[in-house]
Amino acid sequence: MIVTAKIYHEITISGFGGQGIVLNGSILGKAAAIYDKTNATFVQSYGPEARGGACSAQVIVSDTIISYPYVHQPSILIAMSQEGYESNIDSIKDGGMLLTDSDLVKQRDVGKRYLSYSIPASRIAEKMGNKMMANIVMLGFLASFSNVVTTESLKKAIFDSVPKGTEEKNLGAFEAGYEYGSKEKQG
């Protein structure tokens, strides 16, 4: 018997070390598997540098068994560096979604193959007092535009995953990204 997935998302998050790319992947996977009770895989890769080197996180969310944990063709690409954008842009699934940090990534024109959003995540996070929360701003925007995981599960996963004492600030960054996305949806 072949089981067809009703829920199936391949997500690639790319950037450079120190941006919280791997943390975002972990949060998405935790939100899906623990709080939304779906299946999820999470794979990370990064260069030898502690900070500044290329890194990525790959997350697959499905309501059926995931037999291969690596993303082949992301339905969602979150690019937080130009290098991460360039190395992944051609792999986005037709009809998928691209989210970039407008302060760090210059997008090229690819027509209407997928939905494309440029979010000033670094600027929003900086206005909130900590540029390091740009990754969480991006998760908020993603939550406002997609149904990969529920907003509540993401909030719980953020609360459980960020350093103790920073939970409320990170949830504020999530809300700021969500609000920005909600305004974008309204046009």
PDB file of C-alpha atoms in Angstrom:
ATOM      1  CA  MET A   1       0.000   0.000   0.000  1.00  0.00           C
ATOM      2  CA  ILE A   2       1.362   3.397  -0.978  1.00  0.00           C
ATOM      3  CA  VAL A   3       0.648   6.181   1.484  1.00  0.00           C
ATOM      4  CA  THR A   4       0.572   9.695   0.065  1.00  0.00           C
ATOM      5  CA  ALA A   5       1.617  12.518   2.360  1.00  0.00           C
ATOM      6  CA  LYS A   6      -0.901  15.293   2.924  1.00  0.00           C
ATOM      7  CA  ILE A   7       1.778  17.285   4.703  1.00  0.00           C
ATOM      8  CA  TYR A   8       5.228  17.357   3.120  1.00  0.00           C
ATOM      9  CA  HIS A   9       7.648  20.273   3.264  1.00  0.00           C
ATOM     10  CA  GLU A  10      11.363  20.356   2.470  1.00  0.00           C
ATOM     11  CA  ILE A  11      13.025  23.440   3.962  1.00  0.00           C
ATOM     12  CA  THR A  12      16.579  24.696   3.544  1.00  0.00           C
ATOM     13  CA  ILE A  13      17.880  27.483   5.771  1.00  0.00           C
ATOM     14  CA  SER A  14      21.227  28.903   4.695  1.00  0.00           C
ATOM     15  CA  GLY A  15      23.569  31.593   5.904  1.00  0.00           C
ATOM     16  CA  PHE A  16      26.817  31.843   7.792  1.00  0.00           C
ATOM     17  CA  GLY A  17      27.967  30.715  11.202  1.00  0.00           C
ATOM     18  CA  GLY A  18      26.804  32.881  14.079  1.00  0.00           C
ATOM     19  CA  GLN A  19      23.418  33.768  12.537  1.00  0.00           C
ATOM     20  CA  GLY A  20      21.475  31.026  14.293  1.00  0.00           C
ATOM     21  CA  ILE A  21      20.855  29.036  11.112  1.00  0.00           C
ATOM     22  CA  VAL A  22      21.250  25.671  12.851  1.00  0.00           C
ATOM     23  CA  LEU A  23      19.120  26.893  15.765  1.00  0.00           C
ATOM     24  CA  ASN A  24      16.319  27.766  13.313  1.00  0.00           C
ATOM     25  CA  GLY A  25      16.443  24.269  11.843  1.00  0.00           C
ATOM     26  CA  SER A  26      16.330  22.757  15.294  1.00  0.00           C
ATOM     27  CA  ILE A  27      13.388  24.968  16.295  1.00  0.00           C
ATOM     28  CA  LEU A  28      11.420  24.039  13.153  1.00  0.00           C
ATOM     29  CA  GLY A  29      12.092  20.338  13.657  1.00  0.00           C
ATOM     30  CA  LYS A  30      11.156  20.502  17.333  1.00  0.00           C
ATOM     31  CA  ALA A  31       7.975  22.466  16.602  1.00  0.00           C
ATOM     32  CA  ALA A  32       6.917  19.872  14.025  1.00  0.00           C
ATOM     33  CA  ALA A  33       7.884  16.665  15.833  1.00  0.00           C
ATOM     34  CA  ILE A  34       7.260  17.485  19.484  1.00  0.00           C
ATOM     35  CA  TYR A  35       4.453  20.030  19.448  1.00  0.00           C
ATOM     36  CA  ASP A  36       2.600  19.380  16.172  1.00  0.00           C
ATOM     37  CA  LYS A  37       3.160  15.605  16.417  1.00  0.00           C
ATOM     38  CA  THR A  38       4.234  15.233  12.772  1.00  0.00           C
ATOM     39  CA  ASN A  39       7.361  13.512  11.487  1.00  0.00           C
ATOM     40  CA  ALA A  40      10.451  15.653  11.027  1.00  0.00           C
ATOM     41  CA  THR A  41      14.117  15.313  10.166  1.00  0.00           C
ATOM     42  CA  PHE A  42      16.834  17.884  10.781  1.00  0.00           C
ATOM     43  CA  VAL A  43      20.282  17.843   9.187  1.00  0.00           C
ATOM     44  CA  GLN A  44      22.919  20.521   9.656  1.00  0.00           C
ATOM     45  CA  SER A  45      26.124  21.323   7.831  1.00  0.00           C
ATOM     46  CA  TYR A  46      28.727  23.968   8.395  1.00  0.00           C
ATOM     47  CA  GLY A  47      32.287  24.813   7.521  1.00  0.00           C
ATOM     48  CA  PRO A  48      35.230  24.467   9.902  1.00  0.00           C
ATOM     49  CA  GLU A  49      35.001  28.102  11.027  1.00  0.00           C
ATOM     50  CA  ALA A  50      33.231  28.760  14.321  1.00  0.00           C
ATOM     51  CA  ARG A  51      31.704  31.977  12.997  1.00  0.00           C
ATOM     52  CA  GLY A  52      31.445  33.439   9.536  1.00  0.00           C
ATOM     53  CA  GLY A  53      31.687  30.238   7.490  1.00  0.00           C
ATOM     54  CA  ALA A  54      28.856  28.908   5.362  1.00  0.00           C
ATOM     55  CA  CYS A  55      26.278  26.786   7.142  1.00  0.00           C
ATOM     56  CA  SER A  56      22.865  25.354   6.456  1.00  0.00           C
ATOM     57  CA  ALA A  57      20.045  23.458   8.067  1.00  0.00           C
ATOM     58  CA  GLN A  58      17.715  21.104   6.256  1.00  0.00           C
ATOM     59  CA  VAL A  59      14.331  20.199   7.705  1.00  0.00           C
ATOM     60  CA  ILE A  60      11.704  17.867   6.314  1.00  0.00           C
ATOM     61  CA  VAL A  61       8.202  17.852   7.828  1.00  0.00           C
ATOM     62  CA  SER A  62       5.691  15.164   6.851  1.00  0.00           C
ATOM     63  CA  ASP A  63       2.652  13.315   8.125  1.00  0.00           C
ATOM     64  CA  THR A  64       4.153  10.054   6.830  1.00  0.00           C
ATOM     65  CA  ILE A  65       7.459   8.291   7.463  1.00  0.00           C
ATOM     66  CA  ILE A  66      10.448  10.204   6.080  1.00  0.00           C
ATOM     67  CA  SER A  67      12.770   7.664   4.508  1.00  0.00           C
ATOM     68  CA  TYR A  68      15.570  10.051   3.477  1.00  0.00           C
ATOM     69  CA  PRO A  69      16.559  12.978   5.730  1.00  0.00           C
ATOM     70  CA  TYR A  70      18.250  15.233   3.168  1.00  0.00           C
ATOM     71  CA  VAL A  71      16.415  17.962   1.290  1.00  0.00           C
ATOM     72  CA  HIS A  72      16.442  17.376  -2.455  1.00  0.00           C
ATOM     73  CA  GLN A  73      14.293  20.237  -3.724  1.00  0.00           C
ATOM     74  CA  PRO A  74      13.169  22.683  -1.032  1.00  0.00           C
ATOM     75  CA  SER A  75       9.636  23.967  -1.121  1.00  0.00           C
ATOM     76  CA  ILE A  76      10.948  26.736   1.164  1.00  0.00           C
ATOM     77  CA  LEU A  77      14.380  28.374   1.094  1.00  0.00           C
ATOM     78  CA  ILE A  78      15.359  30.844   3.796  1.00  0.00           C
ATOM     79  CA  ALA A  79      18.578  32.598   2.723  1.00  0.00           C
ATOM     80  CA  MET A  80      20.341  34.833   5.215  1.00  0.00           C
ATOM     81  CA  SER A  81      23.570  35.341   3.251  1.00  0.00           C
ATOM     82  CA  GLN A  82      24.417  35.969  -0.386  1.00  0.00           C
ATOM     83  CA  GLU A  83      26.503  32.793  -0.531  1.00  0.00           C
ATOM     84  CA  GLY A  84      23.657  30.737   0.929  1.00  0.00           C
ATOM     85  CA  TYR A  85      21.279  32.272  -1.589  1.00  0.00           C
ATOM     86  CA  GLU A  86      23.542  31.642  -4.590  1.00  0.00           C
ATOM     87  CA  SER A  87      24.289  28.050  -3.648  1.00  0.00           C
ATOM     88  CA  ASN A  88      20.616  27.098  -3.145  1.00  0.00           C
ATOM     89  CA  ILE A  89      18.472  29.337  -5.357  1.00  0.00           C
ATOM     90  CA  ASP A  90      18.329  27.011  -8.352  1.00  0.00           C
ATOM     91  CA  SER A  91      17.081  24.103  -6.258  1.00  0.00           C
ATOM     92  CA  ILE A  92      13.777  25.671  -5.129  1.00  0.00           C
ATOM     93  CA  LYS A  93      10.727  23.683  -6.148  1.00  0.00           C
ATOM     94  CA  ASP A  94       8.461  25.389  -8.684  1.00  0.00           C
ATOM     95  CA  GLY A  95       5.645  27.036  -6.746  1.00  0.00           C
ATOM     96  CA  GLY A  96       7.794  27.119  -3.608  1.00  0.00           C
ATOM     97  CA  MET A  97       8.754  30.045  -1.405  1.00  0.00           C
ATOM     98  CA  LEU A  98      11.949  32.084  -1.013  1.00  0.00           C
ATOM     99  CA  LEU A  99      12.580  34.239   2.055  1.00  0.00           C
ATOM    100  CA  THR A 100      15.698  36.419   2.152  1.00  0.00           C
ATOM    101  CA  ASP A 101      17.100  38.951   4.587  1.00  0.00           C
ATOM    102  CA  SER A 102      16.961  42.109   2.458  1.00  0.00           C
ATOM    103  CA  ASP A 103      19.896  43.614   4.352  1.00  0.00           C
ATOM    104  CA  LEU A 104      22.186  40.723   3.391  1.00  0.00           C
ATOM    105  CA  VAL A 105      20.901  39.203   0.133  1.00  0.00           C
ATOM    106  CA  LYS A 106      20.409  40.707  -3.316  1.00  0.00           C
ATOM    107  CA  GLN A 107      17.909  38.598  -5.248  1.00  0.00           C
ATOM    108  CA  ARG A 108      18.097  38.047  -8.997  1.00  0.00           C
ATOM    109  CA  ASP A 109      15.011  37.974 -11.187  1.00  0.00           C
ATOM    110  CA  VAL A 110      13.724  34.444 -11.750  1.00  0.00           C
ATOM    111  CA  GLY A 111      10.268  35.283 -13.016  1.00  0.00           C
ATOM    112  CA  LYS A 112       7.322  33.692 -11.265  1.00  0.00           C
ATOM    113  CA  ARG A 113       8.733  30.229 -10.550  1.00  0.00           C
ATOM    114  CA  TYR A 114       8.116  30.662  -6.818  1.00  0.00           C
ATOM    115  CA  LEU A 115       6.905  33.205  -4.268  1.00  0.00           C
ATOM    116  CA  SER A 116       9.682  35.539  -3.180  1.00  0.00           C
ATOM    117  CA  TYR A 117       9.842  37.770  -0.111  1.00  0.00           C
ATOM    118  CA  SER A 118      12.632  40.058   1.007  1.00  0.00           C
ATOM    119  CA  ILE A 119      12.429  40.781   4.729  1.00  0.00           C
ATOM    120  CA  PRO A 120      14.531  43.380   6.602  1.00  0.00           C
ATOM    121  CA  ALA A 121      15.105  40.835   9.380  1.00  0.00           C
ATOM    122  CA  SER A 122      18.488  42.186  10.502  1.00  0.00           C
ATOM    123  CA  ARG A 123      17.119  45.720  10.674  1.00  0.00           C
ATOM    124  CA  ILE A 124      14.030  44.627  12.620  1.00  0.00           C
ATOM    125  CA  ALA A 125      16.191  42.672  15.080  1.00  0.00           C
ATOM    126  CA  GLU A 126      18.618  45.582  15.432  1.00  0.00           C
ATOM    127  CA  LYS A 127      15.737  47.954  16.249  1.00  0.00           C
ATOM    128  CA  MET A 128      14.739  45.476  18.957  1.00  0.00           C
ATOM    129  CA  GLY A 129      18.227  45.746  20.426  1.00  0.00           C
ATOM    130  CA  ASN A 130      19.880  42.543  19.188  1.00  0.00           C
ATOM    131  CA  LYS A 131      20.802  41.901  15.556  1.00  0.00           C
ATOM    132  CA  MET A 132      21.456  38.253  16.497  1.00  0.00           C
ATOM    133  CA  MET A 133      17.687  37.655  16.614  1.00  0.00           C
ATOM    134  CA  ALA A 134      17.245  38.153  12.842  1.00  0.00           C
ATOM    135  CA  ASN A 135      16.897  34.374  12.501  1.00  0.00           C
ATOM    136  CA  ILE A 136      13.904  34.387  14.858  1.00  0.00           C
ATOM    137  CA  VAL A 137      12.371  37.324  12.955  1.00  0.00           C
ATOM    138  CA  MET A 138      12.565  35.130   9.828  1.00  0.00           C
ATOM    139  CA  LEU A 139      10.735  32.308  11.635  1.00  0.00           C
ATOM    140  CA  GLY A 140       7.970  34.748  12.547  1.00  0.00           C
ATOM    141  CA  PHE A 141       7.634  35.812   8.931  1.00  0.00           C
ATOM    142  CA  LEU A 142       7.573  32.172   7.814  1.00  0.00           C
ATOM    143  CA  ALA A 143       4.800  31.423  10.322  1.00  0.00           C
ATOM    144  CA  SER A 144       2.679  34.260   8.936  1.00  0.00           C
ATOM    145  CA  PHE A 145       2.958  32.955   5.361  1.00  0.00           C
ATOM    146  CA  SER A 146       3.008  29.172   5.633  1.00  0.00           C
ATOM    147  CA  ASN A 147       1.430  26.250   7.419  1.00  0.00           C
ATOM    148  CA  VAL A 148       4.592  24.171   7.842  1.00  0.00           C
ATOM    149  CA  VAL A 149       4.059  24.178  11.605  1.00  0.00           C
ATOM    150  CA  THR A 150       1.584  25.995  13.819  1.00  0.00           C
ATOM    151  CA  THR A 151       2.424  29.372  15.273  1.00  0.00           C
ATOM    152  CA  GLU A 152       1.894  28.045  18.801  1.00  0.00           C
ATOM    153  CA  SER A 153       4.273  25.128  18.272  1.00  0.00           C
ATOM    154  CA  LEU A 154       6.947  27.505  16.973  1.00  0.00           C
ATOM    155  CA  LYS A 155       6.552  29.749  20.019  1.00  0.00           C
ATOM    156  CA  LYS A 156       6.900  26.755  22.351  1.00  0.00           C
ATOM    157  CA  ALA A 157       9.946  25.475  20.466  1.00  0.00           C
ATOM    158  CA  ILE A 158      11.571  28.926  20.558  1.00  0.00           C
ATOM    159  CA  PHE A 159      10.925  29.200  24.294  1.00  0.00           C
ATOM    160  CA  ASP A 160      12.511  25.773  24.853  1.00  0.00           C
ATOM    161  CA  SER A 161      15.478  26.323  22.523  1.00  0.00           C
ATOM    162  CA  VAL A 162      16.900  29.798  23.095  1.00  0.00           C
ATOM    163  CA  PRO A 163      19.305  30.588  25.951  1.00  0.00           C
ATOM    164  CA  LYS A 164      17.626  30.993  29.324  1.00  0.00           C
ATOM    165  CA  GLY A 165      16.893  34.618  30.084  1.00  0.00           C
ATOM    166  CA  THR A 166      16.371  35.509  26.393  1.00  0.00           C
ATOM    167  CA  GLU A 167      13.035  33.764  25.879  1.00  0.00           C
ATOM    168  CA  GLU A 168      10.836  36.879  25.983  1.00  0.00           C
ATOM    169  CA  LYS A 169      13.140  38.893  23.704  1.00  0.00           C
ATOM    170  CA  ASN A 170      13.205  36.052  21.185  1.00  0.00           C
ATOM    171  CA  LEU A 171       9.425  35.672  21.330  1.00  0.00           C
ATOM    172  CA  GLY A 172       9.239  39.437  20.718  1.00  0.00           C
ATOM    173  CA  ALA A 173      11.451  39.003  17.629  1.00  0.00           C
ATOM    174  CA  PHE A 174       9.170  36.192  16.444  1.00  0.00           C
ATOM    175  CA  GLU A 175       6.111  38.431  16.902  1.00  0.00           C
ATOM    176  CA  ALA A 176       7.836  41.278  15.014  1.00  0.00           C
ATOM    177  CA  GLY A 177       8.518  38.959  12.067  1.00  0.00           C
ATOM    178  CA  TYR A 178       4.974  37.602  12.199  1.00  0.00           C
ATOM    179  CA  GLU A 179       3.537  41.125  12.242  1.00  0.00           C
ATOM    180  CA  TYR A 180       5.740  42.169   9.302  1.00  0.00           C
ATOM    181  CA  GLY A 181       4.521  39.133   7.362  1.00  0.00           C
ATOM    182  CA  SER A 182       0.887  39.819   8.217  1.00  0.00           C
ATOM    183  CA  LYS A 183       1.223  43.369   6.872  1.00  0.00           C
ATOM    184  CA  GLU A 184       2.878  42.044   3.689  1.00  0.00           C
ATOM    185  CA  LYS A 185      -0.035  39.643   3.161  1.00  0.00           C
ATOM    186  CA  GLN A 186      -2.519  42.498   3.398  1.00  0.00           C
ATOM    187  CA  GLY A 187      -0.621  44.292   0.646  1.00  0.00           C
TER     188      GLY A 187
END
